[in-house]
Short mmCIF file of C-alpha atoms and ligand atoms in Angstrom, two decimals:
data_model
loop_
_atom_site.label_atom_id
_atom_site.label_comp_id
_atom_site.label_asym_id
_atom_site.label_seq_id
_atom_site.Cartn_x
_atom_site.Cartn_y
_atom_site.Cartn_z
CA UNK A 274 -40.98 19.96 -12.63
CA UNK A 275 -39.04 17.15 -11.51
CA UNK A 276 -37.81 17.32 -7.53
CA UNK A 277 -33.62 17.14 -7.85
CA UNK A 278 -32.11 15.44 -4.74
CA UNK A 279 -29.36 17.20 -2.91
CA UNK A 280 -25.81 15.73 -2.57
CA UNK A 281 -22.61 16.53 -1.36
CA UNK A 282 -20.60 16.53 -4.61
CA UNK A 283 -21.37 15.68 -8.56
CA UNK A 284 -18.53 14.84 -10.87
CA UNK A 285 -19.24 15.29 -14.49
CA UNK A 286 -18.67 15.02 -18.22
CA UNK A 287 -16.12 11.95 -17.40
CA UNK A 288 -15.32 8.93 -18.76
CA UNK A 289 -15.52 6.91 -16.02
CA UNK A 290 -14.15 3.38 -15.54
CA UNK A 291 -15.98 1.54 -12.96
CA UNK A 292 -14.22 -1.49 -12.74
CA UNK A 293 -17.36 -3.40 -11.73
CA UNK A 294 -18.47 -7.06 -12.28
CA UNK A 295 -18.69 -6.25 -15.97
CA UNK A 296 -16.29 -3.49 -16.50
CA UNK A 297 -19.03 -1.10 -17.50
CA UNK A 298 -17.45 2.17 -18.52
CA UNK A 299 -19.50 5.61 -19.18
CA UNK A 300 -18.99 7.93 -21.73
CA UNK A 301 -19.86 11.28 -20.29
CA UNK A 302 -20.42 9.65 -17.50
CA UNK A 303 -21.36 11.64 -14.08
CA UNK A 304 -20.77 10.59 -9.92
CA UNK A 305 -23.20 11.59 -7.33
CA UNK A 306 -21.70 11.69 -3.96
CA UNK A 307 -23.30 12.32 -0.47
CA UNK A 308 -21.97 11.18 2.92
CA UNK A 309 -18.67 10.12 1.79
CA UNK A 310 -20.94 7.48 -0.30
CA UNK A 311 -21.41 7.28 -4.07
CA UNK A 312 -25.54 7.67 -4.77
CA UNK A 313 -25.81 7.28 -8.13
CA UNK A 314 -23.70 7.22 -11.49
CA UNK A 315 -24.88 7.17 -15.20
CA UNK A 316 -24.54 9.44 -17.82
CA UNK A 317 -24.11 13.19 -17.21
CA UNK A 318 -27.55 14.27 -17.99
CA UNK A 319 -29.36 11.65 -16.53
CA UNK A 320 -27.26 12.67 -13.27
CA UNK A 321 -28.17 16.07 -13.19
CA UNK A 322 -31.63 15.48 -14.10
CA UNK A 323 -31.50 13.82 -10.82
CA UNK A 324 -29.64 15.35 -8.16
CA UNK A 325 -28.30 18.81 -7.38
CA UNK A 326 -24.80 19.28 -5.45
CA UNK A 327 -23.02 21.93 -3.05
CA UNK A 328 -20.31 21.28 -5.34
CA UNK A 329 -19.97 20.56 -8.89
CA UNK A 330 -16.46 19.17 -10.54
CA UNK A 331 -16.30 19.20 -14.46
CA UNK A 332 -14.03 16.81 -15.54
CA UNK A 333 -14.53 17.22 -19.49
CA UNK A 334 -11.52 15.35 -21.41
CA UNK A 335 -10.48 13.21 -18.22
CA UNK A 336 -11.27 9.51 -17.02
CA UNK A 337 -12.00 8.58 -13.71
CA UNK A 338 -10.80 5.56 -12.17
CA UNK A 339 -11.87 3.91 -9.04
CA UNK A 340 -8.73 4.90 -6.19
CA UNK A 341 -6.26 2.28 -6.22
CA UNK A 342 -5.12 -0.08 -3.17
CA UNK A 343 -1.27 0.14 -2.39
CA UNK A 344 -1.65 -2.85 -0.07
CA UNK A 345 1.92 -3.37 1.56
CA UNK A 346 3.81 -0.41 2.44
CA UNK A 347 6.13 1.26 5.64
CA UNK A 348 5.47 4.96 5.12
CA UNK A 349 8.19 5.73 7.45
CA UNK A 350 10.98 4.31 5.26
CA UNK A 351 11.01 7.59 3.17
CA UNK A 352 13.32 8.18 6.16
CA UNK A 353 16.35 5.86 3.74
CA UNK A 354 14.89 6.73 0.59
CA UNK A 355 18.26 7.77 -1.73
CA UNK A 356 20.50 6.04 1.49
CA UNK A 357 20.73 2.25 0.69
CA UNK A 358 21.15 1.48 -2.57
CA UNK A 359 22.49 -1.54 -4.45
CA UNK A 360 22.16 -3.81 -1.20
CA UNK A 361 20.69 -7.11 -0.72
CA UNK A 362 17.74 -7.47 1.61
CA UNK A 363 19.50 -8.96 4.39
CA UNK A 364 22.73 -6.82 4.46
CA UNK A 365 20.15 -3.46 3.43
CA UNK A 366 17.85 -4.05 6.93
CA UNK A 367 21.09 -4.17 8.99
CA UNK A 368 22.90 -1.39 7.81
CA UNK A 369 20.31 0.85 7.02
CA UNK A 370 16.77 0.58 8.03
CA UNK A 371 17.37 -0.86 11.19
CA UNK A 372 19.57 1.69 12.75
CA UNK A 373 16.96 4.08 11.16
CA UNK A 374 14.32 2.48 12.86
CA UNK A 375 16.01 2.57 16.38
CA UNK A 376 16.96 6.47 15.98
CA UNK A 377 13.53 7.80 15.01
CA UNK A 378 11.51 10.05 16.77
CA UNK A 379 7.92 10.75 16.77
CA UNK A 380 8.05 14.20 14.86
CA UNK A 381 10.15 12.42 11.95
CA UNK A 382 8.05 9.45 11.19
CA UNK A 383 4.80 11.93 11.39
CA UNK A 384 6.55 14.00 8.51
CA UNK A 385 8.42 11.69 6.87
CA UNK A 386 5.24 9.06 6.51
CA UNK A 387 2.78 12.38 5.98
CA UNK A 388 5.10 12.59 2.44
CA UNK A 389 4.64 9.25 1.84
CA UNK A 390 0.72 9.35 2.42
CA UNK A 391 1.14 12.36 -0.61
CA UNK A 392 2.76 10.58 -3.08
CA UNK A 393 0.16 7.74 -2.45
CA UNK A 394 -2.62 10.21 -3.30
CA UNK A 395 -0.74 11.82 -6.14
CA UNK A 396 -0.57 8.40 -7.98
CA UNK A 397 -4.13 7.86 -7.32
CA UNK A 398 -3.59 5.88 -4.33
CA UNK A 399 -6.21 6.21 -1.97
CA UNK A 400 -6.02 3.19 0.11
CA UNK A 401 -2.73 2.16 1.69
CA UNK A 402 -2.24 -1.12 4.25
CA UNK A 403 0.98 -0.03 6.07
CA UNK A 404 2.97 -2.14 7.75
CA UNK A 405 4.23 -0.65 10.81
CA UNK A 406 8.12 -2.06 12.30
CA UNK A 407 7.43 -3.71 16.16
CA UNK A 408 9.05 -0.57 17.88
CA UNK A 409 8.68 -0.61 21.63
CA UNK A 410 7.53 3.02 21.65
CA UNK A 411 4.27 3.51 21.49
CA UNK A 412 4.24 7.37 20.13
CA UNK A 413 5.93 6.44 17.26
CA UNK A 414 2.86 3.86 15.74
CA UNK A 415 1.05 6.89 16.93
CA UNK A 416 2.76 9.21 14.40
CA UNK A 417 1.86 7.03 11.43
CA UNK A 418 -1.47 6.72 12.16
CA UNK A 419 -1.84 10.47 12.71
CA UNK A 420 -0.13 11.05 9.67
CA UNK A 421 -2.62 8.51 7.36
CA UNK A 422 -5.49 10.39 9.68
CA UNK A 423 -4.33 13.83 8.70
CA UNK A 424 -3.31 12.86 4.72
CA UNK A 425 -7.07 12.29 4.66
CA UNK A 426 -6.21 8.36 3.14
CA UNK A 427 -7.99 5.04 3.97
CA UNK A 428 -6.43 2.52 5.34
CA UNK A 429 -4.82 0.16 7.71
CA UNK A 430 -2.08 0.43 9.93
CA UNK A 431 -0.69 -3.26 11.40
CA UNK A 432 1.42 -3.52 13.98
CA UNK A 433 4.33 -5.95 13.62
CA UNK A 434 5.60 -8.42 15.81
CA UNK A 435 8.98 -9.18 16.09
CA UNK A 436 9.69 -11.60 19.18
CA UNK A 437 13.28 -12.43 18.47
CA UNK A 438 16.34 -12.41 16.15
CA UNK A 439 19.16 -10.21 18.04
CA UNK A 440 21.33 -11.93 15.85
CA UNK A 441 20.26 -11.20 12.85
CA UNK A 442 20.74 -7.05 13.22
CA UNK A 443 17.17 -6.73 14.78
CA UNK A 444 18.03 -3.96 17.38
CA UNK A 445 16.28 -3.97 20.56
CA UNK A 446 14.37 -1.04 19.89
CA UNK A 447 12.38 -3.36 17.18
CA UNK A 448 12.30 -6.46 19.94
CA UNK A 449 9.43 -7.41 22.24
CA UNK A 450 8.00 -10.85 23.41
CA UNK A 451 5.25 -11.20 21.14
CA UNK A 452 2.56 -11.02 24.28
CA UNK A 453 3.70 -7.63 24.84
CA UNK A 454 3.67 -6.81 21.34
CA UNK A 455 -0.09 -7.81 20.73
CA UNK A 456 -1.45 -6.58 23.83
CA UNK A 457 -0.37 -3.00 22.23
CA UNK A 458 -1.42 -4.29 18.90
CA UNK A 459 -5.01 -4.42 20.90
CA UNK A 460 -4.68 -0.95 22.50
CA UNK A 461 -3.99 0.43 19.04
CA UNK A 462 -7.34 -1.51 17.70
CA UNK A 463 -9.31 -0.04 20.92
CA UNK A 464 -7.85 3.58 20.33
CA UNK A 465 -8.14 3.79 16.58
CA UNK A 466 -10.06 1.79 15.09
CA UNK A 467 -12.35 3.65 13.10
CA UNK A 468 -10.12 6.85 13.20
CA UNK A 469 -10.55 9.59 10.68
CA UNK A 470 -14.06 9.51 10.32
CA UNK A 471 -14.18 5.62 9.90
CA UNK A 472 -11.43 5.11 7.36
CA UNK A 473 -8.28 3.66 9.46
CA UNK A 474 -8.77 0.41 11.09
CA UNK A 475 -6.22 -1.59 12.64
CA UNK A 476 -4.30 -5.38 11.72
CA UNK A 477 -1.43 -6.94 12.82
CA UNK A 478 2.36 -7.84 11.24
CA UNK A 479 4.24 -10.60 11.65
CA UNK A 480 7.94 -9.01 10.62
CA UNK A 481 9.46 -12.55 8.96
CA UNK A 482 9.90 -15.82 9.59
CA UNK A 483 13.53 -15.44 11.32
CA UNK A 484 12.11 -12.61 13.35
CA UNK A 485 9.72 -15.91 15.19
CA UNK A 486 9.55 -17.54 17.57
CA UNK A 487 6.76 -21.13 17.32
CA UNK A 488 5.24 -19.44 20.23
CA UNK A 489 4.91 -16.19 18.92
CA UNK A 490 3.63 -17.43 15.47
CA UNK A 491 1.05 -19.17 17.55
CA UNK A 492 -0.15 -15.96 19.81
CA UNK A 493 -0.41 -13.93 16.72
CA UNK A 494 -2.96 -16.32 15.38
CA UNK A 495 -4.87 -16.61 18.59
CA UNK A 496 -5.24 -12.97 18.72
CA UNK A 497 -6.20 -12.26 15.15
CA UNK A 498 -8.97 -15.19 15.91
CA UNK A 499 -10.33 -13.22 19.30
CA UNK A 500 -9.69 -9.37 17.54
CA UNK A 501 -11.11 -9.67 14.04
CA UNK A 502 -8.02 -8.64 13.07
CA UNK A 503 -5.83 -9.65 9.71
CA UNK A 504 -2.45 -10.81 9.72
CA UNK A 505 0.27 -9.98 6.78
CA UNK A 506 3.72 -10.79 6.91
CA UNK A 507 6.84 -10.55 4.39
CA UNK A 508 7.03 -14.25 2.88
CA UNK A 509 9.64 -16.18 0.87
CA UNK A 510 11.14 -12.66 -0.48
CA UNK A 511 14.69 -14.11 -0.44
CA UNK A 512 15.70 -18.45 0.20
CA UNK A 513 16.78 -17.05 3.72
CA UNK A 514 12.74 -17.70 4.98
CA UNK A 515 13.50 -21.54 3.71
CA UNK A 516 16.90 -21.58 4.91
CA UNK A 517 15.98 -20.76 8.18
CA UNK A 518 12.95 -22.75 9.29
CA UNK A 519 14.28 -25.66 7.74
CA UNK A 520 17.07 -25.17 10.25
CA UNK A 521 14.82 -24.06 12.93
CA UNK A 522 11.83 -26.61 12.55
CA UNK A 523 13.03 -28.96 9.35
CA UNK A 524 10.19 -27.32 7.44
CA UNK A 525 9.92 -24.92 5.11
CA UNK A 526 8.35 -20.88 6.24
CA UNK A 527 4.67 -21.99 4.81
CA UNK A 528 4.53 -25.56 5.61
CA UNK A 529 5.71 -23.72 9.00
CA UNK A 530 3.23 -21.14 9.14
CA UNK A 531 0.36 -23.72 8.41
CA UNK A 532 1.63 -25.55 11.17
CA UNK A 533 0.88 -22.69 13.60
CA UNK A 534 -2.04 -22.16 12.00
CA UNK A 535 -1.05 -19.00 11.00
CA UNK A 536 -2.31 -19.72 7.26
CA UNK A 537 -6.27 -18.59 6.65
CA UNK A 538 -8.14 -16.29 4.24
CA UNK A 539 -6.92 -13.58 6.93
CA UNK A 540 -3.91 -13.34 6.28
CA UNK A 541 -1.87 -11.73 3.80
CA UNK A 542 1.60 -13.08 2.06
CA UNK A 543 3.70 -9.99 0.89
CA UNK A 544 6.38 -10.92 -1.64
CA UNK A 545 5.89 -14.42 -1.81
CA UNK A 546 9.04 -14.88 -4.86
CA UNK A 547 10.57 -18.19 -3.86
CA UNK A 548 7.48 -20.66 -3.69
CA UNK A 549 6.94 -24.31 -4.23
CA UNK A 550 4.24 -26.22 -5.90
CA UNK A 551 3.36 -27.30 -2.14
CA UNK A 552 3.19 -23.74 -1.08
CA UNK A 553 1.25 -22.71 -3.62
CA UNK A 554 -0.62 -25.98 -2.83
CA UNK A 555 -1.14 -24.95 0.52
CA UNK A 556 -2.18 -21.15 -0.30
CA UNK A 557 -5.05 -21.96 -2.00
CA UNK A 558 -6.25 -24.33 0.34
CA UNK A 559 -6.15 -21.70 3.02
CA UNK A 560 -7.68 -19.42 0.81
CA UNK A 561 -4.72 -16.39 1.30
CA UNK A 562 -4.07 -13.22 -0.47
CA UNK A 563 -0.80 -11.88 -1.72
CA UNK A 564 0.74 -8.44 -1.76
CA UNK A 565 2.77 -8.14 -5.29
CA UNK A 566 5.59 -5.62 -4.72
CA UNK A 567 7.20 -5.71 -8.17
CA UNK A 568 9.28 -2.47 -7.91
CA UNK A 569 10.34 -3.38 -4.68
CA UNK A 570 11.18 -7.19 -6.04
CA UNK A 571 13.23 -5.70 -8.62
CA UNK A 572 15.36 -2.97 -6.38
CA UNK A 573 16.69 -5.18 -4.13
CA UNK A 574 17.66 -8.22 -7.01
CA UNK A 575 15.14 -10.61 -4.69
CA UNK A 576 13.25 -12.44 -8.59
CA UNK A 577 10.25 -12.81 -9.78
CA UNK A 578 7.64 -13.77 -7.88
CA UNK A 579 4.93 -16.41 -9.90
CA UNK A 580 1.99 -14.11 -9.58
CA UNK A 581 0.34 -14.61 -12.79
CA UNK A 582 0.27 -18.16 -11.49
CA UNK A 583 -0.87 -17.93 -8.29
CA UNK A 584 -3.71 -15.54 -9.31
CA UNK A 585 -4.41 -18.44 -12.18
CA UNK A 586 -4.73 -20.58 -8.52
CA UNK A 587 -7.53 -18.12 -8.17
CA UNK A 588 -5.81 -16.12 -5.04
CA UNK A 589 -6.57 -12.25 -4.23
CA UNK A 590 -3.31 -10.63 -5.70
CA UNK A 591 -3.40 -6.90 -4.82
CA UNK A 592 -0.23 -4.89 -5.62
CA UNK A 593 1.52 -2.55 -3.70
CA UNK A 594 4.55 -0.23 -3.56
CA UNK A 595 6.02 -1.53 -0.56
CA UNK A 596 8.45 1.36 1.71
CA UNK A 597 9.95 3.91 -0.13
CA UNK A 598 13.26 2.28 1.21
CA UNK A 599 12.95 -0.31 -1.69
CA UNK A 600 11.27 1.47 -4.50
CA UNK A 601 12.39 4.07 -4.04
CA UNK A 602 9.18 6.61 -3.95
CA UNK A 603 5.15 5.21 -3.32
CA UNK A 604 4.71 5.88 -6.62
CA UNK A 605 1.95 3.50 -7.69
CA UNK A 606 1.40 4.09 -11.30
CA UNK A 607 5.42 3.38 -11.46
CA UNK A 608 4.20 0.30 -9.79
CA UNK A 609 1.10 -0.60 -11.88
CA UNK A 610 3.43 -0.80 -15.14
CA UNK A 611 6.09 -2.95 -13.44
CA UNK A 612 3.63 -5.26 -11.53
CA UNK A 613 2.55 -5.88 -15.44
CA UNK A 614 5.98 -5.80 -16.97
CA UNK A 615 7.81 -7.77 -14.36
CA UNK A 616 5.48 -11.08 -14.47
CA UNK A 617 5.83 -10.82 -19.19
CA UNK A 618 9.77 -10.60 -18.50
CA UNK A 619 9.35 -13.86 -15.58
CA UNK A 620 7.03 -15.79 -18.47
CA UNK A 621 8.56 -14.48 -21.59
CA UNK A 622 5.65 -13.53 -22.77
CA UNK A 623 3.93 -10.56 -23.51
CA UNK A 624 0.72 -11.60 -23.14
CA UNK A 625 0.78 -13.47 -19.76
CA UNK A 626 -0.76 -10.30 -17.74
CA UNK A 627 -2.78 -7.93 -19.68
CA UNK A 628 -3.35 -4.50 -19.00
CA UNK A 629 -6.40 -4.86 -17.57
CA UNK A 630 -5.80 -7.52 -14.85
CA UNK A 631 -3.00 -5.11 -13.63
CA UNK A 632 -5.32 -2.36 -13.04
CA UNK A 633 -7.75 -5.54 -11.44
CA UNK A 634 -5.17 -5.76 -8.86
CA UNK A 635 -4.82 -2.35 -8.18
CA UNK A 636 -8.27 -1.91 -7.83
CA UNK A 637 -11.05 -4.71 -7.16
CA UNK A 638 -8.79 -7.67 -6.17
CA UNK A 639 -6.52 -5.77 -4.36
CA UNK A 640 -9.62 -4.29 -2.22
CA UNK A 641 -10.85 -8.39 -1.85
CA UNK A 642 -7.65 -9.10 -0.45
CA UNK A 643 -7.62 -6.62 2.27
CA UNK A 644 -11.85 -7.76 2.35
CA UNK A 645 -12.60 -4.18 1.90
CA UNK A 646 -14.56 -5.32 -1.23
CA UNK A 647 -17.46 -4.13 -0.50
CA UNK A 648 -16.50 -0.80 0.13
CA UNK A 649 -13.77 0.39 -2.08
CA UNK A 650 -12.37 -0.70 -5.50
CA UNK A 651 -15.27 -0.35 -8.00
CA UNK A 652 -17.55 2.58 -8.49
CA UNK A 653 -21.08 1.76 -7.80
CA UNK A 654 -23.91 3.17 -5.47
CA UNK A 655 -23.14 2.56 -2.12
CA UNK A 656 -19.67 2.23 -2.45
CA UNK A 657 -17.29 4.69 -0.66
CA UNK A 658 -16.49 7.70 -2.90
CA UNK A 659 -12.84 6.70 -3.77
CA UNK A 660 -11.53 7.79 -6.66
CA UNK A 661 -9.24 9.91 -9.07
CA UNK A 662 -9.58 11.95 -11.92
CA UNK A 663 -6.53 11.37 -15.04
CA UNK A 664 -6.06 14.33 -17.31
CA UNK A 665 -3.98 12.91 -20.34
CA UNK A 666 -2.61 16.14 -21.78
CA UNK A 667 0.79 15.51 -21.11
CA UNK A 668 3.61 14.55 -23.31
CA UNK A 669 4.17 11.27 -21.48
CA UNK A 670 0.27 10.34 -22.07
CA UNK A 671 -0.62 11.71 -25.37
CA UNK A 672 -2.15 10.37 -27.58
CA UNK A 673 -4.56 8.27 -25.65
CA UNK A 674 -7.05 6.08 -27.33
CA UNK A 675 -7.72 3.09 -24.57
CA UNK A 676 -7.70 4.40 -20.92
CA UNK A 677 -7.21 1.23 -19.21
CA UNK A 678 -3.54 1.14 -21.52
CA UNK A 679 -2.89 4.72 -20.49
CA UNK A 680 -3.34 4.20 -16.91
CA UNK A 681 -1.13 0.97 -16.67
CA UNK A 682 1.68 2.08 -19.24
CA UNK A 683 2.15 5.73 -20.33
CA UNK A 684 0.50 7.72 -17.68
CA UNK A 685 2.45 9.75 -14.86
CA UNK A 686 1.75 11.71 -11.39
CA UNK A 687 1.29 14.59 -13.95
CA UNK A 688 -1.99 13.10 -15.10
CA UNK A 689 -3.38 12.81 -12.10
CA UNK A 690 -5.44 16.09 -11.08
CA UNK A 691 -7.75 15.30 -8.62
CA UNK A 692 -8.33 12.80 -5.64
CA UNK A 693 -10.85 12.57 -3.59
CA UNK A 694 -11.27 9.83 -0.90
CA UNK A 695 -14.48 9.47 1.19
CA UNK A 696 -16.19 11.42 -0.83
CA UNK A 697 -13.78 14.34 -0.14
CA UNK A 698 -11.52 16.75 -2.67
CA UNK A 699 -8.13 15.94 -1.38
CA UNK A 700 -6.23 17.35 -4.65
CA UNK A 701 -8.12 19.56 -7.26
CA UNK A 702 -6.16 21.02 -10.17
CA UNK A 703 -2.74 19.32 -8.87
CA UNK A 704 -3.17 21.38 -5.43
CA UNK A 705 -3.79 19.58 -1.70
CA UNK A 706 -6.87 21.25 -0.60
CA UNK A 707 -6.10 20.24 2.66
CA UNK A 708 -2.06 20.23 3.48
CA UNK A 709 0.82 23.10 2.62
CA UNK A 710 2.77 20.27 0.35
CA UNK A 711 6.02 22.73 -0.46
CA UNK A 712 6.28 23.59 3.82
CA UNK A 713 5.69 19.87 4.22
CA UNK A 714 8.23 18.91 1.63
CA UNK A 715 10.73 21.04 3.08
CA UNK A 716 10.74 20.39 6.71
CA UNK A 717 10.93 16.94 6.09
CA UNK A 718 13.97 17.39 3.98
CA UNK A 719 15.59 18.78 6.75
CA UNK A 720 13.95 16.30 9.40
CA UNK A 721 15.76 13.58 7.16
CA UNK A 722 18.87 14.81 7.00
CA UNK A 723 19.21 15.23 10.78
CA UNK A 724 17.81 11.95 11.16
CA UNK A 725 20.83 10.26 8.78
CA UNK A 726 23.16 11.84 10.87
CA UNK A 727 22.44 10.38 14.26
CA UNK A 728 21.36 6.93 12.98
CA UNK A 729 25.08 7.35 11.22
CA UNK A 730 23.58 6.25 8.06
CA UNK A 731 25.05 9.02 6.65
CA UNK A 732 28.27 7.97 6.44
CA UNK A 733 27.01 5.25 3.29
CA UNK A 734 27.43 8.32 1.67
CA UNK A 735 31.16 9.02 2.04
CA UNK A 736 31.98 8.16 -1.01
CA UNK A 737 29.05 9.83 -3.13
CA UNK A 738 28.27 13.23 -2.92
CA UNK A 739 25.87 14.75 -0.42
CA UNK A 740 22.87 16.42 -1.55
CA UNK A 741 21.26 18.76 1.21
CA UNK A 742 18.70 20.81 -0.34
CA UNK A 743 17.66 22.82 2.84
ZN1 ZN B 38 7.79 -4.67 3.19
#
């Protein structure tokens, strides 16, 4: 009799979608998972010829897909979710998110970025890059990353840097020269790097280009040299960025930023709608990855950013939800469609980004650009056990006949049953294993509402009605 192997967990009777090199996809397919690692995958009966597992999920009728990357986000923003509508960027950051920022206290960005960490999971997200404001208080970067710890996520947390730009609304909560700012960008690396059993690590945020000082721009790149760590900042998301280093320096933000040396395969453009042939020019010489926030594009009226045609340039385009202040939810299958749609309606033409090199973005390219792609964003042995399980039998999803199609354009949060992220079952049958999600949802409610009221957001809402739940 054949010796069986023991694992941790086998999945089985999937169709799984592996989104390797060659796109190889199983019918019946089985996962083999031990030390947060996947061992082995093949079809079901091979599998279980094989190993034997402490636990055994049967996922008859569904797909699995590997986890997908929501690669620019700011969890805490469900704080202005439903507060700021109908604004552009520039007027939106000044009267709401900043004085929601600078009123904040620990408690309410653990709860209200612990929500947002959910709805990432409950679209299938299971690695999020989140992209932290530079507040001067140190507990509340602490909260987020507690809250990605305890939502059981990968990820990584950067910590912006915001060294000036008083006058344009940024409060002084949000202010710091940029040495101070990095040195507790390096704390945070030194504390938490490697939190949560190895799945958080740590990067750094530069906030925008008229939040900069030369200087600053400068530092930031010296320390992501001596730390190891990456850099992402907003870029070109309105013609302010342009506006404003042409006035500052005569250049425009990415000539600028090459000019700093800011510009490297590091570092990661988020946004990225009003571009040049000479910034595009001068991505791809620097080899840099962009964060494609579609939704997020779309909500606050800033275009259409030329992705199809920078990843045509051969860039890393991963896509991403950004804060639920501009979306308005993390919900990244909402995300997947539109990061499709968006760039047909920008080309007039349907065919300009199939289906499939959405759900490459979301998945394998969008792991390259964060250079997690060795790790997560394909399902192969010895890759981390990311992934989700989509059960179709829902009247949004059925009939289903091609599940890369169903993923990208007719399937919901309903389809997605089951997550599990480092090899552990975060959500089986629709239910956290691991978090009371209705006593979550409920506190925060009312942790938001106080919140509106002493940032005085609240009163955006004098004219529409108020909606307090709890
Ligand atoms: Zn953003």
């Amino acid at each position: 009799m054949q010796e069986h192997s023991q694992v941790d967990l086998i999945v089985r009777h999937a169709l799984i979608i592996t989104q390797d090199e060659q796109r190889s996809v199983f019918e019946d397919g089985a996962l083999a998972v031990d030390g947060g690692v996947i061992v082995a995958l093949g079809k079901t009966a091979e599998i279980e010829q094989r190993f034997v597992a402490a636990k055994r999920i049967d996922a008859s009728g569904r797909a699995l897909f590997p986890g997908l990357l929501n690669i620019h986000t700011h969890l805490f923003q469900s704080a202005v979710k439903g507060l700021g509508e109908d604004m552009a960027v520039e007027q939106w950051v000044q009267a709401v998110t900043f004085p929601t920022a600078a009123t904040m206290n620990a408690e309410e960005v653990y709860l209200l970025s612990l929500v947002s960490c959910l709805e990432n999971l409950r679209s299938g997200a299971t690695t999020v890059m989140d992209f932290m404001y530079g507040m001067r208080d140190p507990a509340l970067h602490e909260a987020v990353i507690r809250a990605m710890v305890d939502s059981g996520l990968r990820g990584r947390y950067t910590r912006t840097i915001v060294d000036r730009g008083a006058e344009m609304g940024i409060l002084p909560a949000m202010l710091q020269p940029a040495e101070e700012a990095l040195a507790h960008a390096q704390a945070l690396q030194a504390a938490y790097d490697g939190a949560g059993d190895g799945r958080l690590d740590i990067g750094l945020a530069i906030g925008v280009i008229w939040g900069m000082t030369e200087a600053g721009l400068r530092a930031v790149r010296r320390v992501a040299d001596a730390t190891g760590m990456m850099i992402t900042m907003h870029v070109n998301e309105t013609p302010y960025d342009n506006a404003f280093a042409q006035e500052q320096w005569g250049l425009n933000t990415i000539p600028m930023l090459e000019r700093t040396g800011v510009l490297g395969p590091d570092f990661n453009a988020v946004h990225c709608v009003h571009m040049t042939d000479e910034d595009i020019a001068l991505f791809v010489e620097h080899d840099v990855s962009v964060a494609y926030c579609a939704v997020s594009n779309m909500y606050l009226g800033s275009g259409i950013p030329p992705i199809a045609r920078l990843a045509g340039e051969g860039l890393r385009i991963g896509i991403a939800a950004d804060g639920s202040g501009s979306n308005n939810c993390q919900d990244m299958l909402e995300t997947l469609k539109f990061s499709a749609l968006l760039q047909k309606v920008g080309q007039q033409n349907a065919g300009s980004v199939l289906a499939q090199q959405a759900l490459d973005w979301a998945t394998r390219d969008g792991a390259r650009a964060l250079g997690l792609g060795a790790q997560v964003g394909s399902l192969a042995p010895g890759m981390k056990a990311d992934f989700f399980l989509l059960n179709p039998f829902t009247a949004k999803a059925i009939p289903v006949h091609d599940p890369v199609a169903t993923l990208v354009y007719s399937a919901g949060q309903a389809n997605v049953d089951t997550v599990v992220v480092d090899g552990r079952v975060l959500m089986e049958d629709g239910q956290f294993t691991h978090i009371d999600e209705t006593a979550l949802l409920r506190e925060t409610q009312r942790a938001a509402q106080h919140l509106a009221r002493r940032a005085g957001t609240e009163r955006l809402l004098a004219t529409r009605a108020s909606w307090r739940p709890v």
